[in-house]
Short mmCIF file of C-alpha atoms in Angstrom, two decimals:
data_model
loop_
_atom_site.label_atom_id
_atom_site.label_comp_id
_atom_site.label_asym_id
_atom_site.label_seq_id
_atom_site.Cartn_x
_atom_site.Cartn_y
_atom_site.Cartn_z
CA UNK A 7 -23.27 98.91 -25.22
CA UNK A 8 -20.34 97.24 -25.97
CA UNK A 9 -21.39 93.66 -25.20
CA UNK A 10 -24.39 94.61 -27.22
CA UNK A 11 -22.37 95.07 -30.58
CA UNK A 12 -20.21 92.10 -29.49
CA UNK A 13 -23.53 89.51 -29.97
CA UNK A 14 -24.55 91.85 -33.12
CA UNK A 15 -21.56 91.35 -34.45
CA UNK A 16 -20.98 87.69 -33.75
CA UNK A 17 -24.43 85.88 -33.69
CA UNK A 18 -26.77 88.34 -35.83
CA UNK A 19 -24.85 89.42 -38.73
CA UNK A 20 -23.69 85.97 -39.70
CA UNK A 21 -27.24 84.45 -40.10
CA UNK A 22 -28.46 87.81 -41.55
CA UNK A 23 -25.33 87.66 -44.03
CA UNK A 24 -26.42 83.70 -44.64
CA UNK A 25 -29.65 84.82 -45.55
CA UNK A 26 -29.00 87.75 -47.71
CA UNK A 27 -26.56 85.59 -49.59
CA UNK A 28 -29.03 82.78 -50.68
CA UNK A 29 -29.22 82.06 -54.11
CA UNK A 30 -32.77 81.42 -53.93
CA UNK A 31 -33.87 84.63 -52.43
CA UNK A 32 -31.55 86.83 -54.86
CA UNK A 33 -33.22 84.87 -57.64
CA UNK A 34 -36.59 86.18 -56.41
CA UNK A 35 -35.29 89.19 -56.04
CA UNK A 36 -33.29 89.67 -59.46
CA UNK A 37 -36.43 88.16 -61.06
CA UNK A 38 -39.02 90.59 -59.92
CA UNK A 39 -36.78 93.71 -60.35
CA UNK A 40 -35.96 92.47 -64.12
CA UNK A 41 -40.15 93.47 -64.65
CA UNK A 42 -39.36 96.61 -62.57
CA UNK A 43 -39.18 98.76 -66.06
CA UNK A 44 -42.59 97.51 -67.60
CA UNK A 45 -44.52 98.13 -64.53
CA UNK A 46 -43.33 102.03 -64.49
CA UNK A 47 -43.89 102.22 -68.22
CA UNK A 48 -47.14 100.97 -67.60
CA UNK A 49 -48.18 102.77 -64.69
CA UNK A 50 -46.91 106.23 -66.28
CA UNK A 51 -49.45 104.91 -69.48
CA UNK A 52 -52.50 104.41 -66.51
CA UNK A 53 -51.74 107.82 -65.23
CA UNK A 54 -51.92 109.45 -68.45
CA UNK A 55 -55.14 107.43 -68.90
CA UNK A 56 -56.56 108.28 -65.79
CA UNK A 57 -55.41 111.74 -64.82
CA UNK A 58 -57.02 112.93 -62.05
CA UNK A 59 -59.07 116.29 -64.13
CA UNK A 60 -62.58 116.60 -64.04
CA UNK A 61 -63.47 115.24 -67.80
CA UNK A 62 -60.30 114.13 -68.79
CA UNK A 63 -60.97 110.92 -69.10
CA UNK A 64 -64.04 110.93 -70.60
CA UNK A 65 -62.13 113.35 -73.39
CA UNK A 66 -59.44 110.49 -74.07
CA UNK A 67 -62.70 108.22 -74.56
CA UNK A 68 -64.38 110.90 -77.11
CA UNK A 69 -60.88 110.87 -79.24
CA UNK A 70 -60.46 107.72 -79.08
CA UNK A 71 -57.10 107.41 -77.19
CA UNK A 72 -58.44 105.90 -74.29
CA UNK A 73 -58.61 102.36 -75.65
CA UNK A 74 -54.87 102.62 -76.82
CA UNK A 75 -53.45 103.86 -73.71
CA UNK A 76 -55.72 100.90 -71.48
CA UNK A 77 -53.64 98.24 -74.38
CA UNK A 78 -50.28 99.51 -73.27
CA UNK A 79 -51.23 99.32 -69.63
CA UNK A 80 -52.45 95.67 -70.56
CA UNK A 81 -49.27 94.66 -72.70
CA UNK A 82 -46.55 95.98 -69.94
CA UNK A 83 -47.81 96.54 -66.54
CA UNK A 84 -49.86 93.27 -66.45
CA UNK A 85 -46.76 90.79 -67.48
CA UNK A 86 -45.36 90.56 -64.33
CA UNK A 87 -45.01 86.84 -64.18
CA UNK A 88 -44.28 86.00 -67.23
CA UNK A 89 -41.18 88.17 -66.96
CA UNK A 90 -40.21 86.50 -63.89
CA UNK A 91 -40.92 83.18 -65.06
CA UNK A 92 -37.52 83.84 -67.08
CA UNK A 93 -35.89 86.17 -65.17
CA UNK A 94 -36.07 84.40 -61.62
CA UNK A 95 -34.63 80.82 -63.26
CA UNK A 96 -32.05 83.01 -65.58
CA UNK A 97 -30.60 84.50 -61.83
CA UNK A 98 -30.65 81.17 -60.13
CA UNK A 99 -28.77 79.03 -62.91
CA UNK A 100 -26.15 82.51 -63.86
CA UNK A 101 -25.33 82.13 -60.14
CA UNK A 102 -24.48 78.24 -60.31
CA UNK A 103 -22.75 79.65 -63.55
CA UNK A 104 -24.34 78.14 -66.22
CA UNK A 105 -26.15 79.13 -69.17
CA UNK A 106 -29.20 80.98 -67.63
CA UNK A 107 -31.00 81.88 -70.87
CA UNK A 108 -32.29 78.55 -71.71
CA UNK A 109 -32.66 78.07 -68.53
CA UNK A 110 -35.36 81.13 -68.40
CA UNK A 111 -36.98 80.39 -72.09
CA UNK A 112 -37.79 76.18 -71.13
CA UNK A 113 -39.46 77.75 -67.77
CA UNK A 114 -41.29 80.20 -69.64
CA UNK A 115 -42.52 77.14 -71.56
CA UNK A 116 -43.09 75.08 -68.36
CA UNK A 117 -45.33 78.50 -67.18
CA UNK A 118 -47.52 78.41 -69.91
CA UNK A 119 -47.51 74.08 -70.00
CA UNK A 120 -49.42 74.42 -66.78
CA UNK A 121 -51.53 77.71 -67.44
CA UNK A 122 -55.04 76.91 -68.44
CA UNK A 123 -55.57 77.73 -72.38
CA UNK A 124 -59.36 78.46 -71.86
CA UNK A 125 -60.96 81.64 -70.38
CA UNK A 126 -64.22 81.01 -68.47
CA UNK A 127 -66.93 83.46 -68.65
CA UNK A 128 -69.22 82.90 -65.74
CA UNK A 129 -73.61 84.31 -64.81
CA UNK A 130 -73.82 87.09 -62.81
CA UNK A 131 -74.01 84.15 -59.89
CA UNK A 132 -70.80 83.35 -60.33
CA UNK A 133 -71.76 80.50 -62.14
CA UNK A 134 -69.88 78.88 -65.03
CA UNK A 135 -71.36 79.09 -68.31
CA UNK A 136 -68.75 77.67 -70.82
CA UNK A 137 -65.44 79.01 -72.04
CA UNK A 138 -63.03 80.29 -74.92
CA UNK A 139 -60.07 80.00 -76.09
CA UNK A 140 -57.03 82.20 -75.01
CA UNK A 141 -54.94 82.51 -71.70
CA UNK A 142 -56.69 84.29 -68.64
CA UNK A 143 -54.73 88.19 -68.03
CA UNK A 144 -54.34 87.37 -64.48
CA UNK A 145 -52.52 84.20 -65.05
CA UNK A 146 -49.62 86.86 -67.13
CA UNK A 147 -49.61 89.05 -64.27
CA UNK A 148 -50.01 89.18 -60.34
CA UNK A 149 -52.29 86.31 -60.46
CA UNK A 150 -49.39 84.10 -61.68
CA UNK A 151 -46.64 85.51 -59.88
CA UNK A 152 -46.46 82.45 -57.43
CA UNK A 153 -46.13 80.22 -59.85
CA UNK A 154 -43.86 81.67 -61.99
CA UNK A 155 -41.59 81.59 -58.84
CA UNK A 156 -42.20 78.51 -57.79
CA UNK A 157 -41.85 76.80 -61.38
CA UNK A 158 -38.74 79.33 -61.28
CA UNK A 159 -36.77 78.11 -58.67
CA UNK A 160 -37.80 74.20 -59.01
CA UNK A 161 -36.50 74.28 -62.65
CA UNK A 162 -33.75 76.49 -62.36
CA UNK A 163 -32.14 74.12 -59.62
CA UNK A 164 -33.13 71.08 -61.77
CA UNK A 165 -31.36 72.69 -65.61
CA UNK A 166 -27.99 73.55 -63.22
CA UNK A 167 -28.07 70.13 -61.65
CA UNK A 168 -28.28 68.00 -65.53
CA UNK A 169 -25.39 70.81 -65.92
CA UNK A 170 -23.34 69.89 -63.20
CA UNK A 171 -24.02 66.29 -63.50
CA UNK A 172 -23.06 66.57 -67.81
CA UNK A 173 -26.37 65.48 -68.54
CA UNK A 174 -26.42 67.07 -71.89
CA UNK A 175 -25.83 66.47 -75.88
CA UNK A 176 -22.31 67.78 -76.33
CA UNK A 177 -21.36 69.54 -79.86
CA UNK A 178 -17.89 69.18 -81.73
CA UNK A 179 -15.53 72.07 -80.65
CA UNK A 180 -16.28 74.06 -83.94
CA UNK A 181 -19.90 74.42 -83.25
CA UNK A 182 -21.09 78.02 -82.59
CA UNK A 183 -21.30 78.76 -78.67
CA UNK A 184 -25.33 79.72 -79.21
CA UNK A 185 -25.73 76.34 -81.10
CA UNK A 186 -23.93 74.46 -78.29
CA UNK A 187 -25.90 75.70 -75.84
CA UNK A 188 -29.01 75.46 -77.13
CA UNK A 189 -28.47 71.67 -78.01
CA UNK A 190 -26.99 71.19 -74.30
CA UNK A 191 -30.70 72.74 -73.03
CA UNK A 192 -32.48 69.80 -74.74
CA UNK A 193 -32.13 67.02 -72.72
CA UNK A 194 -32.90 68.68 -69.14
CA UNK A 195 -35.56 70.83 -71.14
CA UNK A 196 -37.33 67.65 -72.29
CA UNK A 197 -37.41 66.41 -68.54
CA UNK A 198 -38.55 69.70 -67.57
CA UNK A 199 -41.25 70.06 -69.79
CA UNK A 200 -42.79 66.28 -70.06
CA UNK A 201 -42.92 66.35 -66.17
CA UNK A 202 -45.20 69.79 -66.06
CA UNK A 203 -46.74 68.41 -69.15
CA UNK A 204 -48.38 65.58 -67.14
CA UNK A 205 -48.89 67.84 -63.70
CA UNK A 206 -51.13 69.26 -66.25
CA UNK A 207 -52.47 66.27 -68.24
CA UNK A 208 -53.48 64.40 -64.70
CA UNK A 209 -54.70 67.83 -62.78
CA UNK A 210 -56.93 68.04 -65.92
CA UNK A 211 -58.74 64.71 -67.21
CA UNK A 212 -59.09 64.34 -62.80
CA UNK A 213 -61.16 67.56 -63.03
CA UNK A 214 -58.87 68.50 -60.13
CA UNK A 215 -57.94 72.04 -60.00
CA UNK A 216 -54.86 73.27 -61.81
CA UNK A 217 -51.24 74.15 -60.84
CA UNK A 218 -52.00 78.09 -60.27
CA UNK A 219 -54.71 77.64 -58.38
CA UNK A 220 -53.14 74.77 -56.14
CA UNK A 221 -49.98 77.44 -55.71
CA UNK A 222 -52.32 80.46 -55.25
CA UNK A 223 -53.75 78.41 -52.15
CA UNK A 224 -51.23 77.28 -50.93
CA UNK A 225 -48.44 79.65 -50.73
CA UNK A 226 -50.71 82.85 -51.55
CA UNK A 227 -53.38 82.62 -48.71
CA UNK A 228 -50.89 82.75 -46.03
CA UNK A 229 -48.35 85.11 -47.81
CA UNK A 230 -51.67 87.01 -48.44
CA UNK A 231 -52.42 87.51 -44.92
CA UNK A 232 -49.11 88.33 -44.04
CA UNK A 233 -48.40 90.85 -46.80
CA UNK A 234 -52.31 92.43 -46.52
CA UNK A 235 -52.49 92.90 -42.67
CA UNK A 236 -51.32 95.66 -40.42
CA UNK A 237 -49.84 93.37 -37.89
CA UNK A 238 -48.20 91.14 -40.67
CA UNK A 239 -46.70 94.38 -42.06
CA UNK A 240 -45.65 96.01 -39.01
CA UNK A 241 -43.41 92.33 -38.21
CA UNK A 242 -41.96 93.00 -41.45
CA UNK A 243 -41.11 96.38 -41.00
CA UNK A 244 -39.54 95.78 -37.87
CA UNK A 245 -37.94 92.72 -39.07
CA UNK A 246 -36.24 95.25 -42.15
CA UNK A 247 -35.02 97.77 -39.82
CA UNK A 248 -33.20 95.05 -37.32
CA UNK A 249 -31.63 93.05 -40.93
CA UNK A 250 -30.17 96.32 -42.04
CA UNK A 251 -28.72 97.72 -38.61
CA UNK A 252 -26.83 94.40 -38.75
CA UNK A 253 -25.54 95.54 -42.04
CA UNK A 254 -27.52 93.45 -44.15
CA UNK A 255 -29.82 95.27 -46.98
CA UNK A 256 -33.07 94.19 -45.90
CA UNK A 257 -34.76 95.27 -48.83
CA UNK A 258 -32.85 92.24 -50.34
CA UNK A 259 -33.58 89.94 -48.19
CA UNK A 260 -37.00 90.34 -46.88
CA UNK A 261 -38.91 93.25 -48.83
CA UNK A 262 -37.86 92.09 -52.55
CA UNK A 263 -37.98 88.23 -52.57
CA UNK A 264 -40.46 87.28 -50.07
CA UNK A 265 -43.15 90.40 -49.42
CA UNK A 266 -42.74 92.65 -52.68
CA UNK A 267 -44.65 89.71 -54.67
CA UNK A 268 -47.68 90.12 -52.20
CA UNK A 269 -47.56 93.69 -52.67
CA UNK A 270 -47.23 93.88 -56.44
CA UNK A 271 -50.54 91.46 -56.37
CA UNK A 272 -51.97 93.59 -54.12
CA UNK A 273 -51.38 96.93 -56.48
CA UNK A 274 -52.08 95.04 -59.76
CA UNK A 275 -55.74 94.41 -57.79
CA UNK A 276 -55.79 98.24 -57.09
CA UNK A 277 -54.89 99.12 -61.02
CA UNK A 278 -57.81 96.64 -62.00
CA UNK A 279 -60.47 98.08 -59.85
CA UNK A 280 -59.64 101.80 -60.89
CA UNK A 281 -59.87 100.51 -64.69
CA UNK A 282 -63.26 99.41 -63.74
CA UNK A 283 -64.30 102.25 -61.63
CA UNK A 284 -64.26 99.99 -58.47
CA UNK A 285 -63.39 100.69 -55.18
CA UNK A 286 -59.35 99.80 -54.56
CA UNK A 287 -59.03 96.24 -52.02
CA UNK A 288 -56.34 97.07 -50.53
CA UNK A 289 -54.09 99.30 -49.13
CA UNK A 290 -50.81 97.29 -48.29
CA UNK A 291 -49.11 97.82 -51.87
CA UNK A 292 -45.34 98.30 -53.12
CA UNK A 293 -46.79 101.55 -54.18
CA UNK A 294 -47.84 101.96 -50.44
CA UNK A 295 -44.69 100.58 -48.45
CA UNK A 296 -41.92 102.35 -50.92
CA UNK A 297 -43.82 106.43 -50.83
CA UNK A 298 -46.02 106.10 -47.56
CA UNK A 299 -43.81 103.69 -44.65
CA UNK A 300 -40.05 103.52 -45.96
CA UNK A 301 -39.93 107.05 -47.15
CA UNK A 302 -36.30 108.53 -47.73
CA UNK A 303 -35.57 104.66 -47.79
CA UNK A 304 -35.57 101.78 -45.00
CA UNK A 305 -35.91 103.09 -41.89
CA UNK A 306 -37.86 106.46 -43.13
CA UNK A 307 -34.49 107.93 -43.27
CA UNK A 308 -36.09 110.99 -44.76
CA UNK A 309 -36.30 112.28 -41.44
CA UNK A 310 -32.88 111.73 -40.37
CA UNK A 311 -31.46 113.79 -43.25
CA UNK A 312 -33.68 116.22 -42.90
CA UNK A 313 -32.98 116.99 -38.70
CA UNK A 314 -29.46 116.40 -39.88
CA UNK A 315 -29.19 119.37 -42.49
CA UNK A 316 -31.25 121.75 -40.16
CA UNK A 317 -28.43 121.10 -37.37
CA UNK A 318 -26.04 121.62 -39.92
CA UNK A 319 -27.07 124.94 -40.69
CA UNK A 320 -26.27 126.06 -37.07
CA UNK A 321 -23.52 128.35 -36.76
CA UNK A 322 -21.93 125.98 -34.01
CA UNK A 323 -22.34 122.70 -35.92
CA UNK A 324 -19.84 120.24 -35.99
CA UNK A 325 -17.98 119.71 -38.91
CA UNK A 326 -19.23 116.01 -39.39
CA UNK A 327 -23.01 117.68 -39.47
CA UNK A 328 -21.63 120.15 -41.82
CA UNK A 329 -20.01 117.53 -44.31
CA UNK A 330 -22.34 114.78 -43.99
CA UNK A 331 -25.39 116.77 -44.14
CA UNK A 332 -25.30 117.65 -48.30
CA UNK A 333 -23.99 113.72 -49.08
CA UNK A 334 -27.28 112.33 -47.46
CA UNK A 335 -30.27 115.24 -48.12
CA UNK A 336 -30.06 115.14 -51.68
CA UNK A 337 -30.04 111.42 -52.18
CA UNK A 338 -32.21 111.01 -49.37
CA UNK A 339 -35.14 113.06 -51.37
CA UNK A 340 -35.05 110.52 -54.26
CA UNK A 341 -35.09 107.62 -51.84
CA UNK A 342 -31.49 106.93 -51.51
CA UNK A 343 -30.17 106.37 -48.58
CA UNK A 344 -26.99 104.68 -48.51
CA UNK A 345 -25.01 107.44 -47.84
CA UNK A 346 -26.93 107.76 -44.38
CA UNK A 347 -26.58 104.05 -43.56
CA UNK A 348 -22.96 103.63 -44.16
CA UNK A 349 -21.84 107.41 -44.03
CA UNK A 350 -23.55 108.32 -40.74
CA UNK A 351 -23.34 105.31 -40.72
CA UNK A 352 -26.56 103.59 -39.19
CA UNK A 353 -25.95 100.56 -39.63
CA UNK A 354 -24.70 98.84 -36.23
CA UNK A 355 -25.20 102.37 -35.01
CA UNK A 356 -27.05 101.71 -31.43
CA UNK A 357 -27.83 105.60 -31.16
CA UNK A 358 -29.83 105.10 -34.08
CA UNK A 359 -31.34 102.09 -34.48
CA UNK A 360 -34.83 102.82 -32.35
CA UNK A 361 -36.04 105.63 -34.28
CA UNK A 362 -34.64 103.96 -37.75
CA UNK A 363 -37.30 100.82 -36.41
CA UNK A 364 -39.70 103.26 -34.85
CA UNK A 365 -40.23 105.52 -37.60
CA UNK A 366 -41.22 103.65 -40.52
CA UNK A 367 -43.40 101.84 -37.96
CA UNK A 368 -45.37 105.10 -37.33
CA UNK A 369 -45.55 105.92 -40.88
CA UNK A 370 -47.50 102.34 -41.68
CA UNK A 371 -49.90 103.01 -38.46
CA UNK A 372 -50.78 106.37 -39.24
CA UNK A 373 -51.05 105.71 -43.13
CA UNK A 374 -52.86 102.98 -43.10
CA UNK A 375 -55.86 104.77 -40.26
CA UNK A 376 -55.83 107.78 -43.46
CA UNK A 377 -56.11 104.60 -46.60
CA UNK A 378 -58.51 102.21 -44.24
CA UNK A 379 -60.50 105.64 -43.30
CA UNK A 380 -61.17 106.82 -46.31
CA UNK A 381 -59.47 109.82 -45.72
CA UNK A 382 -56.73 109.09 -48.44
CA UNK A 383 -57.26 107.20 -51.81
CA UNK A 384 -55.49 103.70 -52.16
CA UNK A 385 -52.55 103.28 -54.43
CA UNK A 386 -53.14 101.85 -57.76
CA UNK A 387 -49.69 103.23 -59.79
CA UNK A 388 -46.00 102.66 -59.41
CA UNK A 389 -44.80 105.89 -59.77
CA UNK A 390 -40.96 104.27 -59.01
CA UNK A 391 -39.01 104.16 -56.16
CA UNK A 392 -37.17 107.20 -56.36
CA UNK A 393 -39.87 109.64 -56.95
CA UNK A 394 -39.64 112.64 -54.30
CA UNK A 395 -42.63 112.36 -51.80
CA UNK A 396 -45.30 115.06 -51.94
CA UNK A 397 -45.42 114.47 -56.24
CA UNK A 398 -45.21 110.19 -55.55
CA UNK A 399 -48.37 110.90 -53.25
CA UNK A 400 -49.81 112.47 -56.12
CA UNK A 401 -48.57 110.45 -58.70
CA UNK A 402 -49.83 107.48 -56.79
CA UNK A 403 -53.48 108.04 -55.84
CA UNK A 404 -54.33 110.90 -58.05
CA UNK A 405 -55.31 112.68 -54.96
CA UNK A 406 -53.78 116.08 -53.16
CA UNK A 407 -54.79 114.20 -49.94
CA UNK A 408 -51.49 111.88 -50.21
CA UNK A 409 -49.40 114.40 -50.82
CA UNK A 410 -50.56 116.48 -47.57
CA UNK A 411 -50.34 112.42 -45.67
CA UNK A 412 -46.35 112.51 -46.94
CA UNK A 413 -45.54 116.04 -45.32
CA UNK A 414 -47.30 114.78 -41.95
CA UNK A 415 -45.35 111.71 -41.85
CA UNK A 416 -42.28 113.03 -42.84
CA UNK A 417 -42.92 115.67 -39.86
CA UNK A 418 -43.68 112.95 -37.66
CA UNK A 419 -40.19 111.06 -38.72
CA UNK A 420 -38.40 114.22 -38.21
CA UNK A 421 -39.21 114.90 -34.88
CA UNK A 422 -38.73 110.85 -33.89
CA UNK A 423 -34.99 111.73 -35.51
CA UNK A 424 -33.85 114.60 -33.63
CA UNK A 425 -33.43 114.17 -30.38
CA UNK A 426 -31.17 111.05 -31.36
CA UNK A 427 -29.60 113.00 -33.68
CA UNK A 428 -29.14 116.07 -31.09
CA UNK A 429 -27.12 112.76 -29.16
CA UNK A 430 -24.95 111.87 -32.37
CA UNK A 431 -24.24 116.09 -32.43
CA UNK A 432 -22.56 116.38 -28.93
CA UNK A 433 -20.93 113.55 -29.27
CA UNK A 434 -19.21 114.81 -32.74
CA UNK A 435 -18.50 118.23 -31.29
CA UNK A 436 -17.04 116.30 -27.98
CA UNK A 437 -14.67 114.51 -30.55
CA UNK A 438 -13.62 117.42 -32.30
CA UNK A 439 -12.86 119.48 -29.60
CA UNK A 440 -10.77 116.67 -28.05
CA UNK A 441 -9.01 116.21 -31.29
CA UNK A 442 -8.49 120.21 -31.74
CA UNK A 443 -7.12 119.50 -27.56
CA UNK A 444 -4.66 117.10 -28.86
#
């Protein structure tokens, strides 16, 4: 066991710490969580709009709220990529410690430079029939999510480099600080700009397709199949429960940057096809991963806290059960758990690292045979991260069936917990009672 933590400690954590410290992947990250807020707001408008009670909806329709509430969803939850087409370059130049603001609103110009400014309206064949003016929804939301992080990191690194190199117009001393900077954004702005300008201009008048839909095949098929299979999930589940027993948040560095864009596509599909009164494509969601596989956190931690407070109330528990158990249960409801991984801890723990890889693993197998079945309803709202499961199942599908799916995983996750946690128990009450020897 020791020789084990010996090579955890000296060949895994360092690349894990290399890779949760890029500056490209915490711009991903940063940048998607910065649209976190509109995508609850929205979703808790969709709910209302929505609401799973026979009638209800069609009673919004009658007094003519419906129409209002379906606008809000459209004007928050669906502007997912434009807010990262800001937010993801505004991280990535901050951390190179420059002036990330221009650095967001000249991408958010570069965005639309390449978006098409015509909507085509097609024949029920598919078949295009002309166009009109205006800017496509999905190209604002999931649908231009790679982009916006691709255009994102390419011209975030480009602005900090004409800033390192002092490629800029420089104002007199006495020159407001907003002035200055804005001026110093022009020159590395133009170059910005003019290049996606003729991306566009040649992509066009060659008939060839444009910049999203080069992106969307290129990086979003395979991230697609990764993010919207069981076997591409279950790698990444296991791949988040090794990156955080080697201390290293793997929310961070694998969910957020790399698989949460995938699954916000994925539920912004979902919230489309309920609008329409379709069936939901797909079942791997954010929605899905956060309230159905990591519940109580990475690592389904839920059931750890939960087999830890029942041992606690034992009238021969150890005193480590006793005071750990109220620091993780509570926070471990709402989805918190790092209390449990740093105050059990779990992290570089080796008595708990199987069932902290195990259990979420269970939880995506058995959840996704209830979505694929039928059995369950597929996610179409973010009802946030920190929602208590039971009420996110709800929240989430409109459907009591979720809710009972959460109480059977959680008492599957439980049971994978305790007899580890039976393991961690003797060995606190051995300690004590050698201590109480000494």
């Amino acid at each position: 066991m020791n020789k084990f933590e010996e090579i955890v400690q000296t060949k895994l954590v360092p690349i894990a710490g290399r890779f949760g410290n890029n500056k490209f992947l915490i711009a991903i990250r940063d940048g998607i969580t910065y649209s976190m807020p509109l995508i609850l707001i929205g979703s808790f408008l969709m709910v209302i709009a929505s609401f799973p009670v026979p009638g209800w909806e069609n009673w919004l329709g009658k007094v003519g709220i419906s129409t209002y509430l379906w606008k809000g969803v459209d004007s928050s939850f669906n502007l997912i990529a434009l807010i990262a087409a800001f937010a993801i370059p505004y991280s990535l130049v901050k951390q190179y410690r420059e002036d990330g603001i221009s650095a967001g609103v000249i991408n958010i110009s570069a965005f639309l430079m390449v978006t098409p400014f015509t909507i085509p309206f097609l024949d029920e064949s598919g078949k295009t029939l002309g166009s009109v003016g205006g800017i496509a929804p999905s190209y604002l939301s999931s649908g231009g999510l790679f982009v916006a992080i691709v255009l994102g990191l390419l011209n975030g690194y480009v602005y900090q480099w004409f800033m390192k190199k002092d490629i800029r117009i420089k104002m007199p001393d006495g020159v407001p600080p907003a002035v200055s900077k804005s001026f110093s954004a022009i020159i590395p702005g133009a170059v910005i700009l003019i290049f996606w300008l003729i991306i566009y201009g040649l992509l066009d008048s060659l008939k060839l397709p444009n910049v999203h839909d080069i992106v969307k095949t290129v990086l979003g098929v395979p991230f697609s199949m990764l993010g919207s299979t069981l076997f591409g999930n279950f790698i990444v589940v296991l791949l988040n429960g090794l990156l955080w027993f080697c201390g290293v948040h793997g929310g961070n560095v694998l969910n957020n940057p790399i698989m949460k864009p995938i699954w916000l596509a994925n539920l912004t599909e979902n919230a489309v096809a309920h609008k329409a009164g379709q069936e939901l494509p797909h079942v791997f969601t954010s929605v899905f991963m956060d309230n159905f596989v990591f519940i109580g956190g990475s690592g389904a931690t839920i059931g750890l806290v939960i087999a830890l407070a029942w041992l606690a109330k034992r009238r021969k528990a150890s005193q480590q059960a006793k005071v750990l158990s109220p620091l993780t249960l509570l926070p471990g409801l709402f989805n918190i758990n790092e209390p449990t991984m740093f105050g059990l801890p779990v992290v570089l723990n080796v008595l708990t690292v199987i069932p902290f890889v195990l259990a979420p693993a269970v939880n995506l197998i058995v959840a996704y045979l209830a979505f694929s079945s039928g059995i369950v309803p597929g996610t179409y709202t973010d009802t946030g991260w920190t929602m208590p499961p039971v009420v996110s199942g709800f929240l989430a599908t409109g459907s009591w069936q979720a809710s009972v799916l959460q109480v059977i995983l959680i008492v599957l996750d439980i049971l994978l917990y305790l007899p580890f946690i039976f393991n961690i128990e003797r060995r606190w009450k051995a300690s004590e009672k050698h201590e109480d020897n000494i």
